[in-house]
PDB file of N, CA and C in Angstrom:
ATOM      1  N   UNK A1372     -15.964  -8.698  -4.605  1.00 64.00           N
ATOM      2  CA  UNK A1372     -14.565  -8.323  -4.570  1.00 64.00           C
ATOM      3  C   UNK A1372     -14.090  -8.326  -3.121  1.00 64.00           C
ATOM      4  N   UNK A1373     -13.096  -9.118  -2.751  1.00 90.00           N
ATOM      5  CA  UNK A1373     -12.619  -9.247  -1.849  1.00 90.00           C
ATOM      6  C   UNK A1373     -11.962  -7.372  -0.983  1.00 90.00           C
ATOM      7  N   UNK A1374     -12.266  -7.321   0.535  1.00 94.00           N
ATOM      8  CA  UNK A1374     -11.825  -6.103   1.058  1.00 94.00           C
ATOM      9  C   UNK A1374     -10.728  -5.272   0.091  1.00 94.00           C
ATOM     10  N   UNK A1375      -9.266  -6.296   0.535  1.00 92.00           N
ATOM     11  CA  UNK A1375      -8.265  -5.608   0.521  1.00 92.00           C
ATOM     12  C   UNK A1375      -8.199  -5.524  -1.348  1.00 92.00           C
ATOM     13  N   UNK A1376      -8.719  -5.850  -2.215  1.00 95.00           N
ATOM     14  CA  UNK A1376      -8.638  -5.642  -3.438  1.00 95.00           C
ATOM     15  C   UNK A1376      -9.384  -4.129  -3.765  1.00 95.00           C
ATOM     16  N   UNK A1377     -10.580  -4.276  -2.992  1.00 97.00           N
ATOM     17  CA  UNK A1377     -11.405  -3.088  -3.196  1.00 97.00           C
ATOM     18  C   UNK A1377     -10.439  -1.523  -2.434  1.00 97.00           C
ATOM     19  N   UNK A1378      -9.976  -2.083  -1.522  1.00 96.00           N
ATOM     20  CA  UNK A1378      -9.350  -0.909  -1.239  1.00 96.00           C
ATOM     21  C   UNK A1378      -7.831  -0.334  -1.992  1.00 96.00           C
ATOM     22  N   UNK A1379      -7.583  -1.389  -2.449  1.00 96.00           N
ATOM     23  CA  UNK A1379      -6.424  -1.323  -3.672  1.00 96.00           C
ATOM     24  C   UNK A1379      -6.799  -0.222  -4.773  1.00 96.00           C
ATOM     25  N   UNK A1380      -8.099  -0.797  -5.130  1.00 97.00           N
ATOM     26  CA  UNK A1380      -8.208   0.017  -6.581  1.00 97.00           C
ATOM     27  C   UNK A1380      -8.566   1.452  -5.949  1.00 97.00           C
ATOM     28  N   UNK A1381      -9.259   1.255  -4.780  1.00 96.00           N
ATOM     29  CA  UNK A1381     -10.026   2.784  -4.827  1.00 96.00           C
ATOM     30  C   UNK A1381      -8.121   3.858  -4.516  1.00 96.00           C
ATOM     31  N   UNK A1382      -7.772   3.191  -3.723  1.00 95.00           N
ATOM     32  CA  UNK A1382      -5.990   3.982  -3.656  1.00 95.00           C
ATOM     33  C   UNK A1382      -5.584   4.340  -5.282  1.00 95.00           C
ATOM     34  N   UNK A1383      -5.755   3.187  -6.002  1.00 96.00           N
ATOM     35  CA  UNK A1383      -5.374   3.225  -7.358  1.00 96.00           C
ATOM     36  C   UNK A1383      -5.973   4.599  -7.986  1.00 96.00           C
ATOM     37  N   UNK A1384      -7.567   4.657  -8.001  1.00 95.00           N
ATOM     38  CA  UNK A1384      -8.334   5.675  -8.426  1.00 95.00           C
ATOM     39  C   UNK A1384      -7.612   7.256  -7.694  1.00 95.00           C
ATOM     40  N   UNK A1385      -7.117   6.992  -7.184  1.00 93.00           N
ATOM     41  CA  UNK A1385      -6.947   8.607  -6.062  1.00 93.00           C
ATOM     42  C   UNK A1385      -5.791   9.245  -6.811  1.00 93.00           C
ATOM     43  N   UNK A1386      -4.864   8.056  -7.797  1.00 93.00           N
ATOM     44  CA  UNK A1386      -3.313   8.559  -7.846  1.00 93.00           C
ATOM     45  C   UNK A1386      -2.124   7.847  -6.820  1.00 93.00           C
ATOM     46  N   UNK A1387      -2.501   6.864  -6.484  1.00 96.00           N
ATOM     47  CA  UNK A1387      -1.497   5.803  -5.659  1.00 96.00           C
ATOM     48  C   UNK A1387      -1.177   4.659  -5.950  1.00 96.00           C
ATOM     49  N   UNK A1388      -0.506   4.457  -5.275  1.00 96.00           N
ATOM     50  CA  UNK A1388       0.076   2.981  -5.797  1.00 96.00           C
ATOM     51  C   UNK A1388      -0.514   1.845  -4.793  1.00 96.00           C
ATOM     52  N   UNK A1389      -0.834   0.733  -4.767  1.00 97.00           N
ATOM     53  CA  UNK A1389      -1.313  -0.115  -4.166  1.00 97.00           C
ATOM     54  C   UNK A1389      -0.218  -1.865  -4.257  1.00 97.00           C
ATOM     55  N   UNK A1390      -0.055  -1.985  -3.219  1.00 97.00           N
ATOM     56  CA  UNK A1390       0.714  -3.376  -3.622  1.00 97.00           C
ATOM     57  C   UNK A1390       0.158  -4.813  -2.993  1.00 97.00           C
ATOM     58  N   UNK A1391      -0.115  -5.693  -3.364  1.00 97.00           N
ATOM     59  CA  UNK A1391      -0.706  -6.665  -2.329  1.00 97.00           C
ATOM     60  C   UNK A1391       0.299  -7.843  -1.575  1.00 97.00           C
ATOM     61  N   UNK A1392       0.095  -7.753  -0.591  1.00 96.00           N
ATOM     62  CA  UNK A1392       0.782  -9.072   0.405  1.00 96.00           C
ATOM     63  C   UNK A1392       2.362  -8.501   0.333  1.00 96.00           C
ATOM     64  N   UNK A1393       2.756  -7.042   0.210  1.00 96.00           N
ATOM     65  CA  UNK A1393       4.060  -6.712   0.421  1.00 96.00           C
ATOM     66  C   UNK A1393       4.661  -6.868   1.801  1.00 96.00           C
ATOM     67  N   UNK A1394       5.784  -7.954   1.767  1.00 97.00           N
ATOM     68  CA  UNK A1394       6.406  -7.672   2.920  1.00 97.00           C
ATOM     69  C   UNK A1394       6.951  -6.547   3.622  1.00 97.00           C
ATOM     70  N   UNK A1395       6.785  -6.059   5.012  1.00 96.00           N
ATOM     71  CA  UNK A1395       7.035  -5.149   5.633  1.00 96.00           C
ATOM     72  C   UNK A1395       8.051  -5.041   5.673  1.00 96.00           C
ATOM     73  N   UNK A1396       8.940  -6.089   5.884  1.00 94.00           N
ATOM     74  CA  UNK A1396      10.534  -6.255   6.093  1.00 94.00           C
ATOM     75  C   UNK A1396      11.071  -5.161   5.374  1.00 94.00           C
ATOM     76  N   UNK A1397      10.705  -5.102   3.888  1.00 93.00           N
ATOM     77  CA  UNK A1397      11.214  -4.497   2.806  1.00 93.00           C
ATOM     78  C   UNK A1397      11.581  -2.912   3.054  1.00 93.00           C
ATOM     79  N   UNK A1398      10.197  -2.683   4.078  1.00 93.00           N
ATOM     80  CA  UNK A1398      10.246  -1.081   4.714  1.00 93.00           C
ATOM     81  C   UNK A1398      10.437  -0.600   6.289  1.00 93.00           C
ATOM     82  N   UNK A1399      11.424  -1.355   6.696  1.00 91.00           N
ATOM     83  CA  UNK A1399      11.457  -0.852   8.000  1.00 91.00           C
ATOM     84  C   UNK A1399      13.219  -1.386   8.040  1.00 91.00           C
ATOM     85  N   UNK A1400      13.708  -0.444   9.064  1.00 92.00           N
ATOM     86  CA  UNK A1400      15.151  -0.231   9.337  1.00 92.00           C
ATOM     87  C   UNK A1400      15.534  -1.489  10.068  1.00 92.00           C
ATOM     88  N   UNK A1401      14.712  -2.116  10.522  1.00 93.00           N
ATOM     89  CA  UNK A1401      15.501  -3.456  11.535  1.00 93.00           C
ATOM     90  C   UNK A1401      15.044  -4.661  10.124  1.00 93.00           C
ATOM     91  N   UNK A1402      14.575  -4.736   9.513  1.00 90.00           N
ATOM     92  CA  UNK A1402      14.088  -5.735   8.522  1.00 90.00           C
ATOM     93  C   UNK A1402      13.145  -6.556   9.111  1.00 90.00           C
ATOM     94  N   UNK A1403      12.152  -6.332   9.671  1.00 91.00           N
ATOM     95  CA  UNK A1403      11.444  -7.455  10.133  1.00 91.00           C
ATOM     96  C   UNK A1403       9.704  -7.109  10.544  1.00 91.00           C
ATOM     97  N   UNK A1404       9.265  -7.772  10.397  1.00 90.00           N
ATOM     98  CA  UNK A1404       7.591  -7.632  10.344  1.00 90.00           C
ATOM     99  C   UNK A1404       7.057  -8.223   8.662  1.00 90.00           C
ATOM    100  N   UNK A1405       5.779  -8.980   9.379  1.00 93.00           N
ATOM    101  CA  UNK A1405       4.774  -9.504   8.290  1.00 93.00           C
ATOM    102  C   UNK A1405       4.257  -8.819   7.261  1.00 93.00           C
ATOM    103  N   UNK A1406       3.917  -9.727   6.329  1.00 94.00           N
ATOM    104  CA  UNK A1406       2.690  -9.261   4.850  1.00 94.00           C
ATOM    105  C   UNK A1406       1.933  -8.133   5.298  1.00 94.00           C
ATOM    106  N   UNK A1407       1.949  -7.291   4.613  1.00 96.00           N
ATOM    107  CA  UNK A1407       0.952  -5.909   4.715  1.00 96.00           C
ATOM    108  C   UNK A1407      -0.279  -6.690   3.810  1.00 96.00           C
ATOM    109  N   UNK A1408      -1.618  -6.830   4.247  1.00 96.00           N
ATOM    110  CA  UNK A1408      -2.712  -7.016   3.124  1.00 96.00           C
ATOM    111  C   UNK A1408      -2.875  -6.297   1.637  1.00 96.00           C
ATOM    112  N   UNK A1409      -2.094  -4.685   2.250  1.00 97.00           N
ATOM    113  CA  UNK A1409      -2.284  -3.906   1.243  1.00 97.00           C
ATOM    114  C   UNK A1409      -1.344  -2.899   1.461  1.00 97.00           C
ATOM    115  N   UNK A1410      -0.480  -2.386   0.565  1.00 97.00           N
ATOM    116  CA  UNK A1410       0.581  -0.977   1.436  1.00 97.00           C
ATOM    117  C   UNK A1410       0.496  -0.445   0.148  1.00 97.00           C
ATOM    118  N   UNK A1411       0.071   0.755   0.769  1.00 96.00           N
ATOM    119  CA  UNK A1411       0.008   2.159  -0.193  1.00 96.00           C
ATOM    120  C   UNK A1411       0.673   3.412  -0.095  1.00 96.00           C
ATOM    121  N   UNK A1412       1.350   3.645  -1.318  1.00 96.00           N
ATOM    122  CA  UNK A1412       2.177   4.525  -1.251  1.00 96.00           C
ATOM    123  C   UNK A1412       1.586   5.766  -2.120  1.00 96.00           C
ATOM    124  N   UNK A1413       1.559   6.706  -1.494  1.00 95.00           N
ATOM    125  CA  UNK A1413       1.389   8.640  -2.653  1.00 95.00           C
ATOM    126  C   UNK A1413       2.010   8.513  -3.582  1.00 95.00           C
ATOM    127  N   UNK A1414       2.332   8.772  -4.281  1.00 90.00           N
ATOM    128  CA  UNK A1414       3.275   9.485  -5.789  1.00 90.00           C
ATOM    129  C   UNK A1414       3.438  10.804  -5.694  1.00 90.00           C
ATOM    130  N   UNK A1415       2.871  11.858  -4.816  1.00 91.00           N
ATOM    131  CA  UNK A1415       3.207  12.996  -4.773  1.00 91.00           C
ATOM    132  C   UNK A1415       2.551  13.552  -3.873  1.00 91.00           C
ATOM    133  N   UNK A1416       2.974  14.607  -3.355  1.00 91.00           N
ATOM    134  CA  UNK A1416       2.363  15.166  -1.408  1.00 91.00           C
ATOM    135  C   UNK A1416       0.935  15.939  -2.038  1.00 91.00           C
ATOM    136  N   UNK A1417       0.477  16.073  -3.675  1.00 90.00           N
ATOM    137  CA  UNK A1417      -0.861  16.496  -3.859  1.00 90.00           C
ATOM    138  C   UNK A1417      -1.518  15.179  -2.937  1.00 90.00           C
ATOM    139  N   UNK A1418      -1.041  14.018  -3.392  1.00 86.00           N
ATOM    140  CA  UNK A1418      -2.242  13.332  -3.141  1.00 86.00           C
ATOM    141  C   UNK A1418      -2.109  12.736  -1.696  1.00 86.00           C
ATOM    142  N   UNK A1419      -1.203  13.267  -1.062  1.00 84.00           N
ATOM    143  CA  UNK A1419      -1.848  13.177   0.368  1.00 84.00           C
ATOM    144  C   UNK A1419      -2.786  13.869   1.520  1.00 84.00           C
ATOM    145  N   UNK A1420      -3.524  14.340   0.820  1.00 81.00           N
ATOM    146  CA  UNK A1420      -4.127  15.808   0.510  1.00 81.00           C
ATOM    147  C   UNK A1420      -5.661  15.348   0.704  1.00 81.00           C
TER     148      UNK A1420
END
């Protein structure tokens, strides 16, 4: 299993969301920057924990 897949699921396992090859653009105020391998987001401040 490729890195960034493995680290996908284990985010997945915790209670997160995992997205692959999401553009950064999407999340930053000027719109600009490359593919994230992997961007993970909490679902709730437990699981930043």
């Amino acid at each position: 299993m490729d890195k960034k897949y493995g680290l996908g699921e284990f985010a997945k396992s915790l209670g997160c969301r995992a997205v692959y090859d999401e553009p950064m653009k999407c999340h930053t105020s000027f719109k600009t920057g490359g593919g994230a391998d992997v961007f993970i987001t909490a679902d709730s401040a437990a699981n930043l924990s």
